[in-house]
JSON list of C-alpha atoms and ligand atoms in Angstrom, two decimals:
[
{"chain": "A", "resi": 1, "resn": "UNK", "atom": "CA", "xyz": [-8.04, 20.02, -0.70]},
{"chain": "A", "resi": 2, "resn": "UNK", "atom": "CA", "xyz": [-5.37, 17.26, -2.00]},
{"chain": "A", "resi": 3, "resn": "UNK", "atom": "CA", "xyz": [-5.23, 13.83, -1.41]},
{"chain": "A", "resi": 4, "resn": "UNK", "atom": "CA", "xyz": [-1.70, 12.05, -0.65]},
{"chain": "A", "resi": 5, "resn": "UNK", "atom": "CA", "xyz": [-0.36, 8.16, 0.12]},
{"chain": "A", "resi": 6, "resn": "UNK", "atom": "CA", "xyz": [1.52, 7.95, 2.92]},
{"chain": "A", "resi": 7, "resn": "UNK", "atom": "CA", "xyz": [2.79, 3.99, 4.12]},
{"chain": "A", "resi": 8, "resn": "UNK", "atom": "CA", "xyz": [4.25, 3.32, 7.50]},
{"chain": "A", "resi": 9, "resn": "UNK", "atom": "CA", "xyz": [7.07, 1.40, 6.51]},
{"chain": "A", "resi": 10, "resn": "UNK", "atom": "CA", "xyz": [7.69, -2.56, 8.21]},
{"chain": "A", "resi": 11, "resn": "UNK", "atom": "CA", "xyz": [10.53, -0.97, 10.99]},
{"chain": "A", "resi": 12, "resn": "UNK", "atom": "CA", "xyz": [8.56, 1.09, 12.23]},
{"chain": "A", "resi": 13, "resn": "UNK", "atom": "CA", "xyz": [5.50, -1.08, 12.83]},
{"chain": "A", "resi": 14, "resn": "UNK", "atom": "CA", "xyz": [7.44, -4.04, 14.05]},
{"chain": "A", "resi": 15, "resn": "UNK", "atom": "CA", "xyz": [8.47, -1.29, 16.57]},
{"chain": "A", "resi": 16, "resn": "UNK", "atom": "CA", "xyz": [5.10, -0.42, 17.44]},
{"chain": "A", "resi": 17, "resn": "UNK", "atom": "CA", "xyz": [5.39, 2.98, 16.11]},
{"chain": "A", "resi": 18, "resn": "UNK", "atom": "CA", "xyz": [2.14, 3.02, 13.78]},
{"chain": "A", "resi": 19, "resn": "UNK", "atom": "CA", "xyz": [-0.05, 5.50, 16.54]},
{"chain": "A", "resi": 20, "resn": "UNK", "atom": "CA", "xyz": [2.53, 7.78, 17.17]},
{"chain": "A", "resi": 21, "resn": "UNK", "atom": "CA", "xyz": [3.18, 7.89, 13.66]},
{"chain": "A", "resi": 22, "resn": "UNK", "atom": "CA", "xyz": [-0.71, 8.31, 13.25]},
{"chain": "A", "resi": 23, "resn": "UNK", "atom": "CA", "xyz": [-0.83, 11.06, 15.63]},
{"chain": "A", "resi": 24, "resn": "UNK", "atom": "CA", "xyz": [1.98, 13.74, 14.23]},
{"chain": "A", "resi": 25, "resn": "UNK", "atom": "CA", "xyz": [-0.15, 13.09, 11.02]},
{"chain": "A", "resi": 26, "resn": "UNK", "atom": "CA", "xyz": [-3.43, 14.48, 12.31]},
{"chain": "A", "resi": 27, "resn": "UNK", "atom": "CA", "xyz": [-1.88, 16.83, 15.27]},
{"chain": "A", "resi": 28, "resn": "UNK", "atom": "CA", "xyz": [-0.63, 18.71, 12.05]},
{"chain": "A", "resi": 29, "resn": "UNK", "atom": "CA", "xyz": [-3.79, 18.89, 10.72]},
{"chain": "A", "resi": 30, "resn": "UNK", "atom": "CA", "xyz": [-4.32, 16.31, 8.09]},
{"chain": "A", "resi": 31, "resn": "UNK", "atom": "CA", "xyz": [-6.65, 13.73, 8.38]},
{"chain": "A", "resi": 32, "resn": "UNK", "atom": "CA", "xyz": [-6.49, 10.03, 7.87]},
{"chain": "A", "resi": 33, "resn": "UNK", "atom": "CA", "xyz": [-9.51, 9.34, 5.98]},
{"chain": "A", "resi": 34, "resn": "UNK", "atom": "CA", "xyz": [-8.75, 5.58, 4.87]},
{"chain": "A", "resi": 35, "resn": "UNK", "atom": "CA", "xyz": [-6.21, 2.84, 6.46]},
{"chain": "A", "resi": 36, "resn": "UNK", "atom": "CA", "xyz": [-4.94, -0.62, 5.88]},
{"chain": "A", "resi": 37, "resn": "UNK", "atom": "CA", "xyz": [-2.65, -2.80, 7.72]},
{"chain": "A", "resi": 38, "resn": "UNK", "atom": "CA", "xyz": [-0.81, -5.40, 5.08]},
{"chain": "A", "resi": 39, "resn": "UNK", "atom": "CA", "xyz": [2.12, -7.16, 4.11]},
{"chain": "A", "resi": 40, "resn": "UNK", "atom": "CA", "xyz": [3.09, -6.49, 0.78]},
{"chain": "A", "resi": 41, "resn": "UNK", "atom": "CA", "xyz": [3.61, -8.59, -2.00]},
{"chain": "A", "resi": 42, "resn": "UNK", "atom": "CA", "xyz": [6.51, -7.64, -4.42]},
{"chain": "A", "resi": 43, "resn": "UNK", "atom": "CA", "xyz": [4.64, -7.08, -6.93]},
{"chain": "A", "resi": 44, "resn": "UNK", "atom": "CA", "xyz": [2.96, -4.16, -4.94]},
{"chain": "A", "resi": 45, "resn": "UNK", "atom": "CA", "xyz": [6.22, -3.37, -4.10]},
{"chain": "A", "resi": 46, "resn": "UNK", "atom": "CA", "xyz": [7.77, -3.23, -7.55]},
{"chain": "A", "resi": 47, "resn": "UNK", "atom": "CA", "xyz": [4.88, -1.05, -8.55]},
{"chain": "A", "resi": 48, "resn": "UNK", "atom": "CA", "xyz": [4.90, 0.90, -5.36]},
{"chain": "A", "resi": 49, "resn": "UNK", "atom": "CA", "xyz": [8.89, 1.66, -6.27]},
{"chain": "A", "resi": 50, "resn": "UNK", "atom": "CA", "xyz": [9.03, 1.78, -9.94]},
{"chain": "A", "resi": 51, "resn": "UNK", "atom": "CA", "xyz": [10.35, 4.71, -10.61]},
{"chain": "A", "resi": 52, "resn": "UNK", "atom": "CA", "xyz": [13.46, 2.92, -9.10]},
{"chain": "A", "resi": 53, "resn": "UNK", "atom": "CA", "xyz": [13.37, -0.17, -10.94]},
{"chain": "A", "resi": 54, "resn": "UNK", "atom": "CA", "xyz": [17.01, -0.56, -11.89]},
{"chain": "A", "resi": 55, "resn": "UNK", "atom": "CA", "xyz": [18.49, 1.18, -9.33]},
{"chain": "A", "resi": 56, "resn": "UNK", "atom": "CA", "xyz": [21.41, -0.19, -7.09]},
{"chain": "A", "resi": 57, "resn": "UNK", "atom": "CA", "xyz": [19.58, -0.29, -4.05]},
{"chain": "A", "resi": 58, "resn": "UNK", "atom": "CA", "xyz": [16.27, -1.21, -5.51]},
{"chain": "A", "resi": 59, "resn": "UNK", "atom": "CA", "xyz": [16.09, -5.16, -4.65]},
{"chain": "A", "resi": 60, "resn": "UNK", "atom": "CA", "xyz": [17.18, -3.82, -1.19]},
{"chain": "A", "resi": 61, "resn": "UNK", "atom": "CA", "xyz": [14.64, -1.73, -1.07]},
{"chain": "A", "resi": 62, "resn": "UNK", "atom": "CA", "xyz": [11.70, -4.58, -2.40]},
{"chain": "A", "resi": 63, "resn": "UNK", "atom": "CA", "xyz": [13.31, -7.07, 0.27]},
{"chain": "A", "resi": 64, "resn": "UNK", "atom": "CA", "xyz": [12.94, -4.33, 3.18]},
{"chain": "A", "resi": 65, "resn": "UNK", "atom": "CA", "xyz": [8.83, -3.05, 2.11]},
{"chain": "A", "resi": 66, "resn": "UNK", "atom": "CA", "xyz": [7.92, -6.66, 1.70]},
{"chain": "A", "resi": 67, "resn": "UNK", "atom": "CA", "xyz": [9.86, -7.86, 5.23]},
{"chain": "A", "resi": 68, "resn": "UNK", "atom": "CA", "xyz": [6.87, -7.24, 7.28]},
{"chain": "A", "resi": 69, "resn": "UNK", "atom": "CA", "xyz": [3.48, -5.30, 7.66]},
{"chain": "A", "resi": 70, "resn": "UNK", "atom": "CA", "xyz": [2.93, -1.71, 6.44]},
{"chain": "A", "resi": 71, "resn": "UNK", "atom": "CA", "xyz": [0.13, 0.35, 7.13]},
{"chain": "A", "resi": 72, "resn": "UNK", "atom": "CA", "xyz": [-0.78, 2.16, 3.95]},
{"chain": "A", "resi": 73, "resn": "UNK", "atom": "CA", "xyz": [-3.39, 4.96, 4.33]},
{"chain": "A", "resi": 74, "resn": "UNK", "atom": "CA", "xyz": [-5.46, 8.11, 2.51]},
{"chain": "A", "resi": 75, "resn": "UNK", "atom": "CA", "xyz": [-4.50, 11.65, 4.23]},
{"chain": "A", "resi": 76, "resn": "UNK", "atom": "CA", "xyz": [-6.04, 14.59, 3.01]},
{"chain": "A", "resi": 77, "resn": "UNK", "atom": "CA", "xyz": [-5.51, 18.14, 3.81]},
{"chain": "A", "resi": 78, "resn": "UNK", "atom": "CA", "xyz": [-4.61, 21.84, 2.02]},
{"chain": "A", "resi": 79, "resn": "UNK", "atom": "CA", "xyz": [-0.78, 21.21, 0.79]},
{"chain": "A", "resi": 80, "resn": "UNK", "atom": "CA", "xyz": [-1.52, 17.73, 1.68]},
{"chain": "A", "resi": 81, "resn": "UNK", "atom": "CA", "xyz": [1.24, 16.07, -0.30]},
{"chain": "A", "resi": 82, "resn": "UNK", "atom": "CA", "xyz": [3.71, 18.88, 0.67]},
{"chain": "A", "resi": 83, "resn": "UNK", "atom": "CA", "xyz": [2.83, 19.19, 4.27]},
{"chain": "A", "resi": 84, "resn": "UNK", "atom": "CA", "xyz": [3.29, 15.16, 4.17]},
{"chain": "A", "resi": 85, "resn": "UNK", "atom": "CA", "xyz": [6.91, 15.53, 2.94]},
{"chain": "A", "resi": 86, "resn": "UNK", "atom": "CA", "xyz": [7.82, 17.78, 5.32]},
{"chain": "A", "resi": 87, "resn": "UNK", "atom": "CA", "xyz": [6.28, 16.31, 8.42]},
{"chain": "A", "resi": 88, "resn": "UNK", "atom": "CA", "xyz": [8.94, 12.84, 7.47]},
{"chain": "A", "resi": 89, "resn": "UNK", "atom": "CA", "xyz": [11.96, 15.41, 6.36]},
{"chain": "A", "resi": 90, "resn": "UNK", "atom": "CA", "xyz": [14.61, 14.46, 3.99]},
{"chain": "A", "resi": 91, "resn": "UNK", "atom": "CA", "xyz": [15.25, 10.44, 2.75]},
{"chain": "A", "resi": 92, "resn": "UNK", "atom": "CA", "xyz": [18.58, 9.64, 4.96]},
{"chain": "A", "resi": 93, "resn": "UNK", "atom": "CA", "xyz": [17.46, 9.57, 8.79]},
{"chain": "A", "resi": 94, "resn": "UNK", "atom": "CA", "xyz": [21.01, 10.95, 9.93]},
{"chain": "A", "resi": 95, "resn": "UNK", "atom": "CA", "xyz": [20.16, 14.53, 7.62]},
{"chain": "A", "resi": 96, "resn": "UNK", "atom": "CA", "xyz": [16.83, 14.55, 8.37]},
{"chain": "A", "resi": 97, "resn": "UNK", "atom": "CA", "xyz": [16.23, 17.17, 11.65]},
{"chain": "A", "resi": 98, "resn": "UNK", "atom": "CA", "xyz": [14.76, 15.67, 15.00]},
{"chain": "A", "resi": 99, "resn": "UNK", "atom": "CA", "xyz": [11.01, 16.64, 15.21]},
{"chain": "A", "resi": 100, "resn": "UNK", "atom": "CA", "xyz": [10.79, 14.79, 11.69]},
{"chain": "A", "resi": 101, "resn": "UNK", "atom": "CA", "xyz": [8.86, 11.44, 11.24]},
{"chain": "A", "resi": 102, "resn": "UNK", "atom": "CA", "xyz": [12.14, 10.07, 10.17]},
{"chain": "A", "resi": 103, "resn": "UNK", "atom": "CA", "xyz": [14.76, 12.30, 12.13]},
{"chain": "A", "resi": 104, "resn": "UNK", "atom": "CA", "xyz": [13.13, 10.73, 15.44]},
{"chain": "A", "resi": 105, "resn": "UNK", "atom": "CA", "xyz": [12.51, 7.09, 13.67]},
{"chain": "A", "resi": 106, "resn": "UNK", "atom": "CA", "xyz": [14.17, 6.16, 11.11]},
{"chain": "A", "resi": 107, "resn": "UNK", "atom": "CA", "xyz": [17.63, 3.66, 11.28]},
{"chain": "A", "resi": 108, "resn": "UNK", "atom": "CA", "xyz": [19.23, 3.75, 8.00]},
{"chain": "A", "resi": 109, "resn": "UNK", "atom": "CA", "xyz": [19.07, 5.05, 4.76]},
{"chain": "A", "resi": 110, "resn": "UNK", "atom": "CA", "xyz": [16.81, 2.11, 3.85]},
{"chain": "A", "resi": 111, "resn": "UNK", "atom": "CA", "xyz": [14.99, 1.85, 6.97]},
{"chain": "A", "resi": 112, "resn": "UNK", "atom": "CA", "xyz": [13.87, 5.14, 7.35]},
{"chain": "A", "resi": 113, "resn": "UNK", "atom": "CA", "xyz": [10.04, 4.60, 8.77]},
{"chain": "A", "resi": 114, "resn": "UNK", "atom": "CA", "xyz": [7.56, 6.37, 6.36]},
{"chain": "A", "resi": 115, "resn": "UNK", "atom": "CA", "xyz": [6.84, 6.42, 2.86]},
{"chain": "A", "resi": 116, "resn": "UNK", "atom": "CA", "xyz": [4.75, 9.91, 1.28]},
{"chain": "A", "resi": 117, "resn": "UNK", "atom": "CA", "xyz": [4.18, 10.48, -2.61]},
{"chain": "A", "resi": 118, "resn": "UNK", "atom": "CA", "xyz": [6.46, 13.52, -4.11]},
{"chain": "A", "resi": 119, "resn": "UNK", "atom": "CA", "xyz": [4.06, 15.01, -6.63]},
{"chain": "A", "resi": 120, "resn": "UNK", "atom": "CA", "xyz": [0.41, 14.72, -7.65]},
{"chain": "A", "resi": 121, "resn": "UNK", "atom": "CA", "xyz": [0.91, 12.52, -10.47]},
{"chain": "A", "resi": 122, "resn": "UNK", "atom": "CA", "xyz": [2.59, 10.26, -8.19]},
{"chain": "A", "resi": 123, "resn": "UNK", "atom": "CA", "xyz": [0.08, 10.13, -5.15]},
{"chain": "A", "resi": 124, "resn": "UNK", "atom": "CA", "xyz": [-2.87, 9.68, -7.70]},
{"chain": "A", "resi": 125, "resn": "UNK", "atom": "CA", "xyz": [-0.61, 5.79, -9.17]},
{"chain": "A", "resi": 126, "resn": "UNK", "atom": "CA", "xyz": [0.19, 5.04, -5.72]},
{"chain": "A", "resi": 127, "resn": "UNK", "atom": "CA", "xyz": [-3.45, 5.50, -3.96]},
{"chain": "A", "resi": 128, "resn": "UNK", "atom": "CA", "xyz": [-4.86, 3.70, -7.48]},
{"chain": "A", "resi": 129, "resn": "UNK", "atom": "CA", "xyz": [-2.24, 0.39, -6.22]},
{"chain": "A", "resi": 130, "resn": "UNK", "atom": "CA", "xyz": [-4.43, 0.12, -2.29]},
{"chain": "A", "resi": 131, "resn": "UNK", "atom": "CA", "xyz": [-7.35, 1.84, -2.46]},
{"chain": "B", "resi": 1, "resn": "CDP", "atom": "O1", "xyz": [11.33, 8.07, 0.05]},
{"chain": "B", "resi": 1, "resn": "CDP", "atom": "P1", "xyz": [11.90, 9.26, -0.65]},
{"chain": "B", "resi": 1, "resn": "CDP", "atom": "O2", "xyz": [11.00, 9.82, -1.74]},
{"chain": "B", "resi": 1, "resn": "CDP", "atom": "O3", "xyz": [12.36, 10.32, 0.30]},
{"chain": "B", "resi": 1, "resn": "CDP", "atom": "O4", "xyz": [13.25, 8.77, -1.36]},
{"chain": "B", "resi": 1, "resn": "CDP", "atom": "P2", "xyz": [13.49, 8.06, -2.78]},
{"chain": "B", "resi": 1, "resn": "CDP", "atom": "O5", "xyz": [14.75, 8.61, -3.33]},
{"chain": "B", "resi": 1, "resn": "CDP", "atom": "O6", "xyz": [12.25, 8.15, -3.64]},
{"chain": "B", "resi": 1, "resn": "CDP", "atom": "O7", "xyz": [13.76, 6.53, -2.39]},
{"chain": "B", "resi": 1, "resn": "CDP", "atom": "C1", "xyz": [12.70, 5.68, -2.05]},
{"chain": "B", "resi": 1, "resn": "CDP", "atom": "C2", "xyz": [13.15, 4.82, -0.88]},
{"chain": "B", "resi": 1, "resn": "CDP", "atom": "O8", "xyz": [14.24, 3.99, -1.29]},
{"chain": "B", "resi": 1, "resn": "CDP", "atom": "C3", "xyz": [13.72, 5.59, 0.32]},
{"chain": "B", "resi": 1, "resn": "CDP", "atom": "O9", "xyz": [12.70, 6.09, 1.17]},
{"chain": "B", "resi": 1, "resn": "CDP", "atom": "C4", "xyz": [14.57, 4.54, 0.99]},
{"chain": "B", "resi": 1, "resn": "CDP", "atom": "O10", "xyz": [13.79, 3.63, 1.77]},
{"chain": "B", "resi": 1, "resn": "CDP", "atom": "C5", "xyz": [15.13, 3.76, -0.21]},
{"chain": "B", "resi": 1, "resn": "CDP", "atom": "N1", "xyz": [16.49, 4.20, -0.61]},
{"chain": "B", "resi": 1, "resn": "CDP", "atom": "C6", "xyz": [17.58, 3.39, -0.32]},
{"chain": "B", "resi": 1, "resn": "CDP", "atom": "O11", "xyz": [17.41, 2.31, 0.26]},
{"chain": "B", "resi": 1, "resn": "CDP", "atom": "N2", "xyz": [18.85, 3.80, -0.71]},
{"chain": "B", "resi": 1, "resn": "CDP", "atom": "C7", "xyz": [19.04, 4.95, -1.36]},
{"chain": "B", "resi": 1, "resn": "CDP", "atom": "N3", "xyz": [20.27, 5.31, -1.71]},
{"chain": "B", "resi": 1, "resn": "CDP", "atom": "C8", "xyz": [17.94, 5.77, -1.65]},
{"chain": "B", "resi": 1, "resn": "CDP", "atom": "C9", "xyz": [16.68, 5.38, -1.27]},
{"chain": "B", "resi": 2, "resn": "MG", "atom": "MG1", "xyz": [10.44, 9.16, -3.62]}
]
C-alpha cells in the first residue's frame, strides 16, 4: 500500500467540481482516507511548490493556489502515487487525453484542476505540510 497527496485545485472547486473529482478517485479504486477544505496561505503555497521557487511562472502559480479554496486530501491505494498521476494525465489540459481529471477539467496550463505528488519522497513533504 502507498500513500499519495492529491489537492483539488481553487478552479475547479469554485466550479463545483470537488465530488466528481472525488468520485473518479475512488471509482478507480483508491480511497480517500483523510480530507480538508482550505484556502491556502502562501506560505503553504511556497512550500507546497518549492521545487519551483524561481521559476518564471512560479508567482503565477502562488497567486492561482492561494485565489480560492482547495481541498487537500490522503488517498491510498497499490501504485497509489502512480495510479494518481495517471488518473489527472499530463500538466497542460490541451495534451492531456479526455477521460483525464485534467483533459475533461482543466482551462489552462496554470489552471489545470488537480494537484498529485510525482515520487515518494515528494508525497511524504507534501502530506507532512496538511496532515
Ligand atoms: O503539476 P505537475 O506535476 O503536472 O506539473 P509541474 O511541472 O510540477 O508544475 C506544477 C504546477 O505549476 C502545474 O500543475 C501548473 O499548475 C503550474 N505550471 C504553470 O503554471 N506553468 C508551467 N509552465 C508549468 C506548470
Ligand atoms: Mg510536479
Amino acid at each position: 500500500m502507498e500513500t499519495t497527496f492529491v489537492m483539488i485545485k481553487p478552479d475547479a472547486v469554485s466550479r463545483g467540481l470537488e465530488n466528481e473529482i472525488l468520485r473518479r478517485i475512488e471509482a478507480s479504486g483508491l480511497r480517500v482516507v483523510e480530507k480538508r477544505k482550505l484556502r491556502l496561505s502562501r506560505e503553504q503555497a511556497g512550500r507546497l511548490y518549492e521545487s519551483h521557487r524561481g521559476k518564471d511562472f512560479f508567482e503565477k502559480l502562488i497567486n492561482f493556489t492561494t485565489s480560492g479554496e482547495v481541498e487537500v486530501m490522503k488517498v491510498v491505494g497499490e501504485n497509489a502515487i502512480r495510479r494518481m498521476r495517471e488518473l489527472i494525465g499530463p500538466t497542460d489540459p490541451v495534451k492531456a487525453p479526455k477521460g483525464t481529471i485534467r483533459g475533461d477539467y482543466g482551462t489552462s496550463g496554470t489552471e489545470n484542476a488537480i494537484h498529485a505528488a510525482d515520487s515518494p519522497e515528494s508525497a511524504e513533504r507534501e502530506l507532512s505540510i496538511f496532515f
